[in-house]
Short mmCIF file of C-alpha atoms and ligand atoms in Angstrom, two decimals:
data_model
loop_
_atom_site.label_atom_id
_atom_site.label_comp_id
_atom_site.label_asym_id
_atom_site.label_seq_id
_atom_site.Cartn_x
_atom_site.Cartn_y
_atom_site.Cartn_z
CA MET A 1103 91.65 68.85 76.86
CA GLU A 1104 88.91 67.16 74.75
CA GLU A 1105 89.82 67.03 71.08
CA ALA A 1106 87.23 66.85 68.16
CA ARG A 1107 88.37 64.12 65.60
CA ILE A 1108 87.93 64.19 62.02
CA TYR A 1109 85.95 61.04 60.63
CA PHE A 1110 87.02 60.09 57.17
CA GLY A 1111 83.99 57.89 56.88
CA SER A 1112 84.16 55.77 60.00
CA THR A 1113 87.74 56.10 60.65
CA PRO A 1114 88.93 58.77 63.04
CA ALA A 1115 91.77 60.94 62.30
CA THR A 1116 93.62 64.25 63.33
CA LYS A 1117 95.87 66.85 61.86
CA GLU A 1118 99.08 68.56 63.09
CA GLU A 1119 97.61 71.84 62.92
CA LYS A 1120 94.84 72.25 65.68
CA ARG A 1121 92.82 75.41 66.75
CA GLU A 1122 91.54 76.12 70.10
CA VAL A 1123 87.89 76.99 71.11
CA ARG A 1124 87.56 79.36 73.96
CA SER A 1125 84.60 79.61 76.16
CA PRO A 1126 82.62 82.87 75.39
CA PHE A 1127 81.88 83.06 79.21
CA ASN A 1128 85.33 82.88 80.76
CA ASP A 1129 87.92 82.73 77.88
CA LYS A 1130 89.29 79.34 78.97
CA VAL A 1131 90.24 76.87 76.17
CA VAL A 1132 87.40 74.35 76.20
CA SER A 1133 88.05 72.14 73.19
CA ILE A 1134 90.44 71.73 70.15
CA TYR A 1135 89.99 70.70 66.62
CA PRO A 1136 92.15 69.70 63.65
CA VAL A 1137 92.07 72.35 60.96
CA CYS A 1138 91.07 70.64 57.64
CA SER A 1139 92.06 71.64 54.16
CA ALA A 1140 90.17 71.50 50.91
CA ASP A 1141 92.00 68.16 50.29
CA ASP A 1142 90.45 66.75 53.36
CA ALA A 1143 87.03 67.84 52.15
CA HIS A 1144 87.50 66.17 48.81
CA LYS A 1145 88.77 62.95 50.69
CA ALA A 1146 85.76 62.82 52.82
CA LEU A 1147 83.49 63.34 49.79
CA LYS A 1148 85.17 60.56 47.90
CA ILE A 1149 84.73 58.10 50.74
CA ALA A 1150 81.00 59.22 51.17
CA GLN A 1151 80.46 58.53 47.29
CA GLU A 1152 81.99 55.15 47.56
CA ALA A 1153 79.98 54.34 50.80
CA PHE A 1154 76.73 55.44 49.20
CA ALA A 1155 77.30 52.97 46.22
CA LYS A 1156 78.31 50.18 48.57
CA HIS A 1157 75.32 50.70 50.85
CA LYS A 1158 72.69 51.23 48.06
CA ASP A 1159 70.65 48.31 49.09
CA SER A 1160 70.78 48.89 52.95
CA LEU A 1161 67.54 48.19 54.63
CA LEU A 1162 65.26 51.04 55.91
CA SER A 1163 64.74 48.96 58.98
CA GLN A 1164 68.42 48.85 59.87
CA ARG A 1165 68.49 52.71 59.21
CA ILE A 1166 65.63 53.19 61.55
CA ALA A 1167 67.22 50.95 64.19
CA TRP A 1168 70.39 53.09 63.76
CA LEU A 1169 68.60 56.38 64.46
CA ARG A 1170 66.78 54.78 67.47
CA ASP A 1171 69.98 53.73 68.83
CA VAL A 1172 71.59 57.00 68.52
CA ALA A 1173 68.59 58.57 70.29
CA ASN A 1174 68.78 56.13 73.11
CA ARG A 1175 72.54 56.79 73.58
CA LEU A 1176 72.00 60.48 73.61
CA LYS A 1177 69.37 60.00 76.34
CA GLU A 1178 72.08 58.25 78.56
CA GLN A 1179 74.56 61.08 77.79
CA LYS A 1180 72.09 64.08 78.11
CA GLU A 1181 74.12 65.96 80.64
CA GLU A 1182 77.31 65.49 78.98
CA PHE A 1183 76.00 66.94 75.77
CA ALA A 1184 74.34 69.88 77.58
CA LEU A 1185 77.66 70.72 79.30
CA THR A 1186 79.46 70.58 76.09
CA ILE A 1187 77.16 72.98 74.50
CA THR A 1188 77.49 75.44 77.35
CA LYS A 1189 81.17 75.07 77.38
CA GLU A 1190 81.53 75.85 73.67
CA VAL A 1191 78.97 78.67 72.98
CA GLY A 1192 78.10 79.94 76.46
CA LYS A 1193 74.41 79.01 76.31
CA PRO A 1194 72.78 78.87 79.73
CA ILE A 1195 72.67 75.39 80.96
CA SER A 1196 69.00 75.13 81.26
CA PHE A 1197 68.51 76.03 77.59
CA SER A 1198 71.36 73.47 76.85
CA ARG A 1199 69.36 70.75 78.32
CA ILE A 1200 66.23 71.66 76.48
CA GLU A 1201 68.34 71.60 73.20
CA VAL A 1202 69.50 68.03 74.00
CA GLN A 1203 66.01 66.96 74.66
CA ARG A 1204 65.03 68.59 71.26
CA ALA A 1205 67.75 66.75 69.43
CA ILE A 1206 66.67 63.56 70.83
CA GLU A 1207 63.09 64.14 69.69
CA THR A 1208 64.20 65.33 66.18
CA ILE A 1209 66.21 62.02 65.63
CA GLU A 1210 63.21 59.92 67.01
CA LEU A 1211 60.69 61.83 64.74
CA SER A 1212 63.14 61.23 61.68
CA ALA A 1213 63.12 57.39 62.47
CA ASP A 1214 59.28 57.65 62.86
CA PHE A 1215 58.48 59.49 59.66
CA ALA A 1216 60.96 57.48 57.58
CA THR A 1217 58.58 54.57 57.61
CA SER A 1218 55.94 56.49 55.60
CA LEU A 1219 58.40 57.92 53.02
CA ALA A 1220 56.85 56.67 49.94
CA GLY A 1221 55.51 57.30 46.51
CA GLU A 1222 52.22 56.96 44.95
CA THR A 1223 50.50 55.60 41.79
CA ILE A 1224 49.96 57.96 38.88
CA ASN A 1225 46.75 57.46 36.70
CA THR A 1226 48.46 57.36 33.35
CA ASP A 1227 45.13 56.58 31.84
CA ALA A 1228 43.91 60.07 32.38
CA THR A 1229 45.81 60.88 29.12
CA GLN A 1230 44.77 59.01 25.97
CA SER A 1231 48.36 57.74 25.09
CA GLY A 1232 48.70 56.46 28.72
CA ARG A 1233 46.20 53.64 28.18
CA LYS A 1234 47.03 50.29 29.59
CA THR A 1235 50.18 51.53 31.31
CA MET A 1236 51.05 51.39 34.97
CA SER A 1237 52.79 54.21 36.43
CA PHE A 1238 54.11 55.16 40.08
CA TYR A 1239 57.01 57.04 41.61
CA LYS A 1240 59.45 56.04 44.29
CA ARG A 1241 61.43 58.25 46.61
CA VAL A 1242 65.14 57.50 46.40
CA PRO A 1243 67.90 59.08 48.34
CA VAL A 1244 69.89 61.80 46.42
CA GLY A 1245 73.21 60.33 47.07
CA VAL A 1246 75.96 62.44 48.93
CA VAL A 1247 74.78 65.22 51.10
CA VAL A 1248 76.81 68.11 52.52
CA ALA A 1249 75.47 69.34 56.02
CA ILE A 1250 76.89 72.72 57.26
CA THR A 1251 75.60 74.09 60.56
CA PRO A 1252 75.64 77.35 62.71
CA PHE A 1253 76.68 77.94 66.21
CA ASN A 1254 73.53 78.91 67.95
CA PHE A 1255 71.85 75.49 68.16
CA PRO A 1256 74.97 73.42 67.47
CA LEU A 1257 73.25 70.08 68.48
CA ASN A 1258 69.80 70.12 67.26
CA LEU A 1259 70.35 71.82 64.06
CA SER A 1260 72.93 69.20 63.20
CA ALA A 1261 70.43 66.55 64.18
CA HIS A 1262 67.77 68.13 61.75
CA LYS A 1263 70.22 67.36 58.99
CA LEU A 1264 72.07 64.08 59.89
CA ALA A 1265 69.02 62.16 60.99
CA PRO A 1266 66.75 62.54 58.16
CA ALA A 1267 69.51 62.48 55.45
CA LEU A 1268 70.97 59.31 56.86
CA VAL A 1269 67.73 57.46 57.40
CA ALA A 1270 66.65 58.30 53.94
CA GLY A 1271 69.78 56.35 52.62
CA ASN A 1272 72.24 59.10 51.86
CA ALA A 1273 75.94 59.41 52.71
CA VAL A 1274 76.67 62.57 54.60
CA VAL A 1275 79.60 64.82 54.85
CA TYR A 1276 79.16 67.12 57.96
CA LYS A 1277 80.93 70.22 58.60
CA PRO A 1278 79.98 71.60 62.20
CA THR A 1279 80.49 75.18 63.18
CA PRO A 1280 83.99 76.14 64.16
CA GLU A 1281 82.57 77.49 67.39
CA ALA A 1282 81.21 74.15 68.50
CA PRO A 1283 83.40 71.42 66.95
CA LEU A 1284 83.09 69.09 69.94
CA THR A 1285 79.51 69.17 70.15
CA GLY A 1286 79.32 68.17 66.35
CA TYR A 1287 81.92 65.48 66.92
CA LYS A 1288 80.15 63.96 69.80
CA LEU A 1289 76.96 63.63 67.85
CA ALA A 1290 78.74 62.28 64.91
CA LYS A 1291 80.50 59.71 67.13
CA LEU A 1292 77.14 58.42 68.39
CA PHE A 1293 76.10 57.69 64.79
CA ILE A 1294 79.45 56.31 63.75
CA GLU A 1295 79.88 54.01 66.76
CA SER A 1296 76.28 52.77 66.90
CA LYS A 1297 76.06 48.88 66.48
CA TYR A 1298 73.58 49.65 63.60
CA ALA A 1299 75.82 51.95 61.76
CA LEU A 1300 76.31 51.61 58.03
CA PRO A 1301 80.20 52.10 57.76
CA ASP A 1302 81.56 55.21 56.09
CA MET A 1303 78.09 56.84 55.48
CA LEU A 1304 79.09 59.78 57.77
CA SER A 1305 82.28 61.72 57.66
CA VAL A 1306 83.17 64.92 59.67
CA VAL A 1307 85.41 67.64 58.61
CA TYR A 1308 86.21 71.02 60.36
CA GLY A 1309 86.99 74.49 59.38
CA ASP A 1310 85.32 77.48 57.90
CA ALA A 1311 85.00 79.10 54.46
CA GLU A 1312 87.85 77.31 52.68
CA VAL A 1313 86.59 73.75 53.85
CA GLY A 1314 82.93 74.80 53.49
CA SER A 1315 83.51 76.22 49.82
CA ALA A 1316 85.44 73.10 48.75
CA LEU A 1317 82.37 70.95 49.93
CA VAL A 1318 79.87 72.98 48.19
CA GLN A 1319 81.70 73.46 45.02
CA SER A 1320 82.60 69.76 44.45
CA ASP A 1321 80.56 67.73 41.92
CA ILE A 1322 80.31 64.90 44.14
CA PRO A 1323 77.38 65.92 46.51
CA ARG A 1324 73.94 66.10 45.14
CA LYS A 1325 72.54 68.14 47.87
CA ILE A 1326 73.86 70.97 50.14
CA SER A 1327 71.89 71.52 53.27
CA PHE A 1328 73.00 74.76 54.99
CA THR A 1329 71.88 76.77 58.07
CA GLY A 1330 73.52 80.01 58.75
CA SER A 1331 73.60 83.75 57.79
CA VAL A 1332 72.36 85.32 54.73
CA PRO A 1333 75.87 86.41 53.45
CA VAL A 1334 77.13 82.98 53.57
CA GLY A 1335 73.95 81.53 52.06
CA LYS A 1336 74.39 83.93 49.12
CA ILE A 1337 78.00 82.54 48.69
CA ILE A 1338 76.75 78.92 48.84
CA MET A 1339 73.99 79.51 46.28
CA LYS A 1340 76.63 80.94 43.94
CA ASN A 1341 79.00 78.17 44.55
CA ALA A 1342 76.72 75.19 44.52
CA GLY A 1343 76.13 74.92 40.65
CA ILE A 1344 73.56 72.42 39.67
CA LYS A 1345 72.67 70.45 42.74
CA LYS A 1346 69.90 70.56 45.31
CA VAL A 1347 70.27 73.37 47.79
CA SER A 1348 68.37 73.93 51.07
CA LEU A 1349 69.10 77.34 52.97
CA GLU A 1350 67.91 77.97 56.54
CA LEU A 1351 69.03 81.52 56.84
CA GLY A 1352 68.37 84.60 59.11
CA GLY A 1353 65.29 86.57 60.06
CA ASN A 1354 64.06 89.71 61.81
CA ALA A 1355 60.93 88.30 63.39
CA ALA A 1356 58.05 90.53 64.41
CA THR A 1357 54.83 90.54 66.44
CA PHE A 1358 51.76 92.73 66.50
CA ILE A 1359 50.14 93.32 69.92
CA ASP A 1360 46.45 94.31 69.43
CA LYS A 1361 44.40 96.45 71.74
CA ASP A 1362 42.42 93.39 72.92
CA ALA A 1363 45.47 91.31 73.90
CA ASP A 1364 46.37 90.13 77.38
CA ILE A 1365 49.00 92.57 77.84
CA LYS A 1366 50.63 90.95 80.85
CA THR A 1367 50.92 87.56 79.14
CA ALA A 1368 52.13 89.33 75.86
CA ALA A 1369 54.80 91.27 77.60
CA SER A 1370 56.26 88.40 79.59
CA ARG A 1371 56.36 86.13 76.43
CA CYS A 1372 57.93 88.90 74.47
CA ALA A 1373 60.79 89.45 77.02
CA VAL A 1374 61.44 85.56 76.48
CA GLY A 1375 61.24 85.86 72.66
CA ALA A 1376 63.41 88.86 72.33
CA PHE A 1377 66.21 87.88 74.87
CA VAL A 1378 66.38 84.07 74.98
CA ASN A 1379 69.75 82.85 74.03
CA SER A 1380 70.97 86.50 74.16
CA GLY A 1381 68.88 87.10 70.96
CA GLN A 1382 71.13 84.64 68.93
CA VAL A 1383 68.09 82.94 67.63
CA CYS A 1384 67.01 83.05 63.83
CA ILE A 1385 63.46 83.74 65.02
CA SER A 1386 64.27 86.02 67.92
CA LEU A 1387 61.71 88.62 68.42
CA GLN A 1388 63.28 91.87 66.95
CA ARG A 1389 60.25 94.19 66.10
CA ILE A 1390 57.11 94.60 68.19
CA TYR A 1391 54.24 96.56 66.73
CA VAL A 1392 51.88 97.69 69.55
CA HIS A 1393 48.45 99.18 69.10
CA GLU A 1394 48.54 102.77 70.20
CA ASP A 1395 45.80 102.16 72.94
CA VAL A 1396 47.94 99.59 74.90
CA TYR A 1397 51.44 100.90 73.94
CA GLU A 1398 52.37 102.68 77.14
CA GLU A 1399 51.07 99.65 79.32
CA PHE A 1400 52.79 97.12 77.13
CA ALA A 1401 56.20 99.04 77.04
CA GLN A 1402 56.20 99.43 80.84
CA ALA A 1403 55.35 95.57 81.45
CA LEU A 1404 57.84 94.69 78.92
CA ALA A 1405 60.62 96.52 80.56
CA GLU A 1406 59.58 95.29 84.15
CA ASP A 1407 59.66 91.53 82.85
CA THR A 1408 63.02 92.14 81.04
CA LYS A 1409 64.71 93.41 84.23
CA LYS A 1410 63.76 90.25 86.04
CA LEU A 1411 65.73 88.09 83.60
CA LYS A 1412 69.01 86.96 85.10
CA VAL A 1413 72.12 87.61 82.93
CA GLY A 1414 75.19 85.96 84.13
CA ASP A 1415 77.06 82.75 84.62
CA PRO A 1416 75.70 80.21 82.04
CA TYR A 1417 76.38 77.26 84.33
CA GLU A 1418 73.89 78.42 86.94
CA PRO A 1419 70.53 76.86 86.37
CA ASP A 1420 68.56 80.16 86.79
CA THR A 1421 70.55 82.24 84.43
CA PHE A 1422 68.49 83.30 81.51
CA MET A 1423 70.99 85.19 79.44
CA GLY A 1424 74.74 84.15 79.05
CA PRO A 1425 77.47 86.05 76.78
CA LEU A 1426 77.25 86.52 73.06
CA ILE A 1427 79.36 84.05 71.03
CA ASN A 1428 82.30 86.66 70.89
CA GLU A 1429 83.25 90.23 71.81
CA ASP A 1430 82.80 91.26 68.11
CA ALA A 1431 79.15 90.40 68.35
CA ALA A 1432 78.69 92.40 71.62
CA ILE A 1433 80.57 95.50 70.15
CA ARG A 1434 78.31 95.28 67.02
CA ALA A 1435 75.29 95.23 69.18
CA GLN A 1436 76.61 98.19 71.16
CA ARG A 1437 77.36 100.11 67.94
CA TRP A 1438 73.91 99.45 66.48
CA VAL A 1439 72.18 100.62 69.60
CA GLN A 1440 74.25 103.81 69.92
CA SER A 1441 73.75 104.59 66.26
CA ALA A 1442 70.05 104.09 66.64
CA ILE A 1443 69.95 106.42 69.68
CA GLU A 1444 72.03 109.10 67.67
CA GLN A 1445 69.39 108.80 64.88
CA GLY A 1446 66.57 109.68 67.35
CA ALA A 1447 65.65 106.30 69.09
CA LYS A 1448 64.69 106.48 72.68
CA ALA A 1449 66.11 103.81 74.95
CA ILE A 1450 63.73 102.18 77.41
CA LEU A 1451 66.57 99.88 78.44
CA GLU A 1452 69.85 100.90 76.91
CA GLY A 1453 71.60 97.55 77.03
CA LYS A 1454 75.14 98.12 78.26
CA ARG A 1455 78.14 95.98 77.03
CA GLU A 1456 80.66 94.18 79.43
CA GLY A 1457 83.08 92.29 77.60
CA ARG A 1458 81.23 89.72 75.57
CA TYR A 1459 78.03 90.15 77.48
CA PHE A 1460 75.34 92.64 76.18
CA TYR A 1461 72.48 93.39 78.49
CA PRO A 1462 68.89 93.58 77.09
CA ALA A 1463 68.12 96.65 75.18
CA ILE A 1464 64.59 98.03 74.41
CA LEU A 1465 64.28 100.83 71.84
CA ALA A 1466 61.43 102.95 70.97
CA ASP A 1467 60.90 105.81 68.39
CA VAL A 1468 62.75 103.76 65.88
CA THR A 1469 62.66 104.20 62.24
CA ASP A 1470 62.50 101.67 59.33
CA GLU A 1471 65.93 102.50 58.12
CA MET A 1472 67.80 101.80 61.47
CA GLU A 1473 69.92 98.73 61.38
CA ILE A 1474 68.25 97.30 64.62
CA VAL A 1475 65.05 97.29 62.51
CA CYS A 1476 65.92 96.38 59.10
CA GLU A 1477 68.91 94.01 59.51
CA GLU A 1478 69.01 90.84 61.52
CA VAL A 1479 70.39 91.92 64.91
CA PHE A 1480 71.22 88.62 66.43
CA ALA A 1481 71.80 90.07 69.80
CA PRO A 1482 69.38 90.93 72.74
CA ILE A 1483 67.94 94.12 71.12
CA VAL A 1484 64.18 94.76 70.52
CA SER A 1485 62.41 97.60 69.01
CA LEU A 1486 58.98 98.88 69.99
CA VAL A 1487 56.77 100.73 67.36
CA LYS A 1488 53.46 102.36 68.09
CA VAL A 1489 50.77 101.57 65.35
CA LYS A 1490 47.20 102.93 64.87
CA ASN A 1491 45.94 99.42 63.78
CA TYR A 1492 46.58 96.01 62.36
CA GLU A 1493 46.73 97.39 58.80
CA GLU A 1494 49.56 99.59 59.54
CA ALA A 1495 51.40 96.79 61.58
CA ILE A 1496 51.23 94.26 58.82
CA VAL A 1497 52.51 96.71 56.31
CA LYS A 1498 55.50 97.34 58.46
CA MET A 1499 56.12 93.75 59.46
CA ASN A 1500 56.02 92.62 55.76
CA ASP A 1501 58.40 95.47 54.70
CA SER A 1502 61.47 93.59 55.31
CA PRO A 1503 63.87 91.48 53.04
CA TYR A 1504 63.47 88.54 55.50
CA GLY A 1505 60.38 86.33 56.17
CA LEU A 1506 60.94 83.64 58.66
CA GLN A 1507 58.35 83.84 61.41
CA PHE A 1508 55.74 86.34 62.55
CA SER A 1509 53.22 86.40 65.26
CA ILE A 1510 50.13 88.21 66.70
CA PHE A 1511 48.61 88.70 70.01
CA THR A 1512 44.67 89.23 69.74
CA LYS A 1513 41.45 87.77 70.54
CA ASP A 1514 39.88 88.64 67.35
CA ILE A 1515 39.32 85.66 65.12
CA GLU A 1516 38.75 87.53 61.97
CA LEU A 1517 41.92 89.27 62.47
CA ILE A 1518 43.66 85.99 63.05
CA LYS A 1519 42.53 84.59 59.86
CA ARG A 1520 43.65 87.82 57.96
CA PHE A 1521 47.09 87.67 59.67
CA VAL A 1522 47.43 83.97 58.64
CA ASP A 1523 46.97 85.02 55.03
CA ASP A 1524 48.74 88.45 55.05
CA ALA A 1525 51.97 87.42 56.78
CA GLU A 1526 54.87 87.15 54.28
CA ALA A 1527 56.69 84.45 56.43
CA GLY A 1528 57.36 80.74 56.46
CA GLY A 1529 55.57 80.41 59.76
CA VAL A 1530 52.97 82.42 61.78
CA VAL A 1531 52.22 81.92 65.56
CA VAL A 1532 49.07 83.19 67.00
CA ASN A 1533 48.84 84.43 70.82
CA ASP A 1534 52.55 83.59 71.40
CA ILE A 1535 55.93 84.71 70.23
CA PRO A 1536 57.35 84.19 66.66
CA THR A 1537 60.28 82.54 68.54
CA LEU A 1538 58.25 79.50 68.91
CA ARG A 1539 59.37 76.31 67.00
CA PHE A 1540 58.19 72.71 67.39
CA ASP A 1541 60.60 70.51 65.64
CA ILE A 1542 57.90 68.36 64.17
CA GLN A 1543 56.61 71.38 62.04
CA PRO A 1544 57.74 72.31 58.60
CA TYR A 1545 60.24 75.10 59.31
CA GLY A 1546 61.94 77.58 56.94
CA GLY A 1547 61.57 81.02 55.37
CA VAL A 1548 60.58 82.99 52.38
CA LYS A 1549 62.45 85.91 50.67
CA LEU A 1550 66.14 86.11 52.08
CA SER A 1551 65.16 83.76 55.01
CA GLY A 1552 65.90 80.80 52.78
CA ILE A 1553 64.80 78.02 50.57
CA GLY A 1554 63.28 74.64 51.57
CA ARG A 1555 61.90 73.17 54.67
CA GLU A 1556 63.29 71.24 57.74
CA GLY A 1557 61.34 69.38 60.27
CA PRO A 1558 61.87 65.64 59.79
CA ARG A 1559 58.93 64.84 57.66
CA PHE A 1560 59.59 67.62 55.22
CA ALA A 1561 63.57 67.34 55.42
CA LEU A 1562 63.06 63.71 54.44
CA GLU A 1563 61.33 64.63 51.21
CA GLU A 1564 64.21 67.18 50.64
CA TYR A 1565 66.84 64.45 51.01
CA THR A 1566 65.15 62.25 48.27
CA GLU A 1567 64.52 62.49 44.44
CA LEU A 1568 61.32 61.34 42.98
CA LYS A 1569 61.99 58.40 40.54
CA SER A 1570 59.15 58.07 37.94
CA VAL A 1571 58.26 54.54 36.79
CA VAL A 1572 56.12 53.48 33.87
CA ILE A 1573 55.40 49.86 33.09
CA VAL A 1574 54.09 49.32 29.71
P1 NAD B 954 77.52 81.70 59.51
O1 NAD B 954 76.84 81.87 58.31
O2 NAD B 954 78.57 82.60 59.95
O3 NAD B 954 78.12 80.18 59.65
C1 NAD B 954 77.46 79.15 59.39
C2 NAD B 954 78.29 77.92 58.81
O4 NAD B 954 78.73 78.23 57.45
C3 NAD B 954 79.53 77.68 59.74
O5 NAD B 954 79.60 76.19 59.78
C4 NAD B 954 80.57 78.21 58.94
O6 NAD B 954 81.95 77.61 58.97
C5 NAD B 954 80.13 77.88 57.39
N1 NAD B 954 80.73 78.75 56.39
C6 NAD B 954 81.33 79.99 56.49
N2 NAD B 954 81.70 80.32 55.30
C7 NAD B 954 81.37 79.33 54.39
C8 NAD B 954 81.40 79.23 52.91
N3 NAD B 954 82.12 80.18 52.12
N4 NAD B 954 80.92 77.98 52.51
C9 NAD B 954 80.45 77.15 53.03
N5 NAD B 954 80.37 77.22 54.52
C10 NAD B 954 80.73 78.42 55.01
O7 NAD B 954 76.36 81.60 60.70
P2 NAD B 954 76.59 81.59 62.26
O8 NAD B 954 77.07 82.81 62.71
O9 NAD B 954 77.14 80.39 62.64
O10 NAD B 954 75.00 81.56 62.83
C11 NAD B 954 74.15 82.67 62.87
C12 NAD B 954 73.26 82.65 61.46
O11 NAD B 954 72.58 81.63 61.27
C13 NAD B 954 72.28 83.65 61.73
O12 NAD B 954 71.99 84.53 60.61
C14 NAD B 954 70.96 82.98 62.00
O13 NAD B 954 69.70 83.60 61.77
C15 NAD B 954 71.23 81.93 61.18
N6 NAD B 954 70.44 80.67 61.51
C16 NAD B 954 69.35 80.24 60.80
C17 NAD B 954 68.42 79.14 61.32
C18 NAD B 954 67.40 78.91 60.37
O14 NAD B 954 66.81 77.62 60.70
N7 NAD B 954 66.67 79.64 59.59
C19 NAD B 954 68.77 78.69 62.36
C20 NAD B 954 69.89 79.00 63.10
C21 NAD B 954 70.61 80.03 62.67
#
C-alpha cells in the first residue's frame, strides 16, 4: 500500500496513527496517510520560517530551473500521476490524464511568467515635494505561504499554488485534501527531490479542520491560499487575522441560450459542462436559461446528448462519469432532486442513485428557491429555465450569492457586449460553456465565490508584496 509521507521541510516523516483512503469506485483501500496534529502544523511552519530566512537571497534563475525540472519529471510520470488521481478520487482516467497535462502547463507557465515579475518606476516629481527624488517599487516574496486544496482537481489546483508561490521566493506549507493525500505527496516529492530544490522551502502535512485551522491561525504565515467550499472559506476568513488571504470558492455557473444559437452545438456542450467530473467542478454548469422559442428543441437535444454519456468504471478510457467522491454526496444529490420534484419540478432525466454513483439529472419547471438552483449542487444535476429574453435571463443569472463564471450562446454581437458588462462573475465565456478554464487566464470569483485570482501570472502577484523605494 502506498503511503503519503509528511515532509517537515525536505525531511520525510510519518506518524503512528494512519488513515486509509478508499476508492470511491470500488471501496478498496488505495492509499494511507499519517494523521497530523496542530503541533505538526506548527513544526512545519517553524521550519518554513527558518528556510525562508535562509534562502532569502536565492536566485530567481535557480527557482525557475527548479520548476522546469519538476515539470519535466512530471512529464515522465504522467501515467502514474493520472492513475493516482483516478484511484483516490474516482475521476475517469481520460480526465485524470488531462489534469496531469494541465498541471505540467501550470508549472511551466509559472516559470515563464516569473521572469517578468517586476516593479516599475514612480514619477515622484509629479508632486511638488517629490522633486529630485527617485522612486520605484520592487516585488518581494510575502514569506511563508499556507496552501490548502480541495479534492476535485487534486493535482492541478495544488500546482496552481505551489509553483507560483515557490518561484516567487516564498516558503510553503501545503495541506492537500484528505481525499487525495497520495496525489499531493507525489507532487510535493517532485519539488523536494529536484536537483534544483531549495532545501526546506516546501513542507507537507495531512489532515482536515484541526490541522487546517492551526495553519491558518498561526502568526507565521503571511498568506493563506485556499481553494474549497464557501463554508470552509468563511471559517478561514475568520481565523486568518491580519494576513493576505486568497479564497477560490464555490459557484453555481449559468448560461443563456439565445434563440439564434446553434442549438445542437449548445446542447452537446451543455451536456459536457453539466456532467463532466460528475458535476464536481466549481464551474459546473448548473442553471441553463433558454429562450422560449428554442426551449423544446434544446431540452430534447440536451436529454439525448446526456443519455449518450457513459457512466461507469473510471479506469475505462471511454467512461465520461465516475462515482461521486463519497456516498454522502450521492445521497445529498438524490435528496435535492427529490425535494425539487416534490416542490413541482419536472424531471426530464431523474438521475437515479446507485451507491456512490448518481446518474445525470435534468430538471425543468424549477423555482429560484429550490436548492438545486440557489445552492452549489456539486453533483450531476442541471436545471432548465424557459425565459422570454436575455433581459429576464441576466436578472436570474445574477440573482445568486455566487459569481464564478457565466456564459452565453448567441450570434448577436451587441448582446455579447452587453453580457460581458452585465454578468456579475469573475469570468464570462461566449459561445461555449461556463465550465471552460484555460490555466493561463486570471481565474476567480466575485461575491461568495471568493477573493483574489489564480492563473500563474496573477497568482505570482498575489504571492508578493510591493516594496516601495525612494532615493533622495
Ligand atoms: P472543502 O472546503 O470541504 O475542503 C477543502 C480543503 O479545506 C481540504 O483540504 C480540507 O481538509 C480543508 N479544510 C477543512 N476544514 C478546514 C478548516 N477549518 N481550516 C482550514 N482548512 C480546512 O472542499 P472540497 O469538498 O474538498 O472541494 C469542493 C469545494 O471546492 C466546492 O465548493 C468547489 O466549488 C470548491 N472549489 C473551488 C474552486 C475554485 O477555483 N473556485 C476549484 C475547485 C473546487
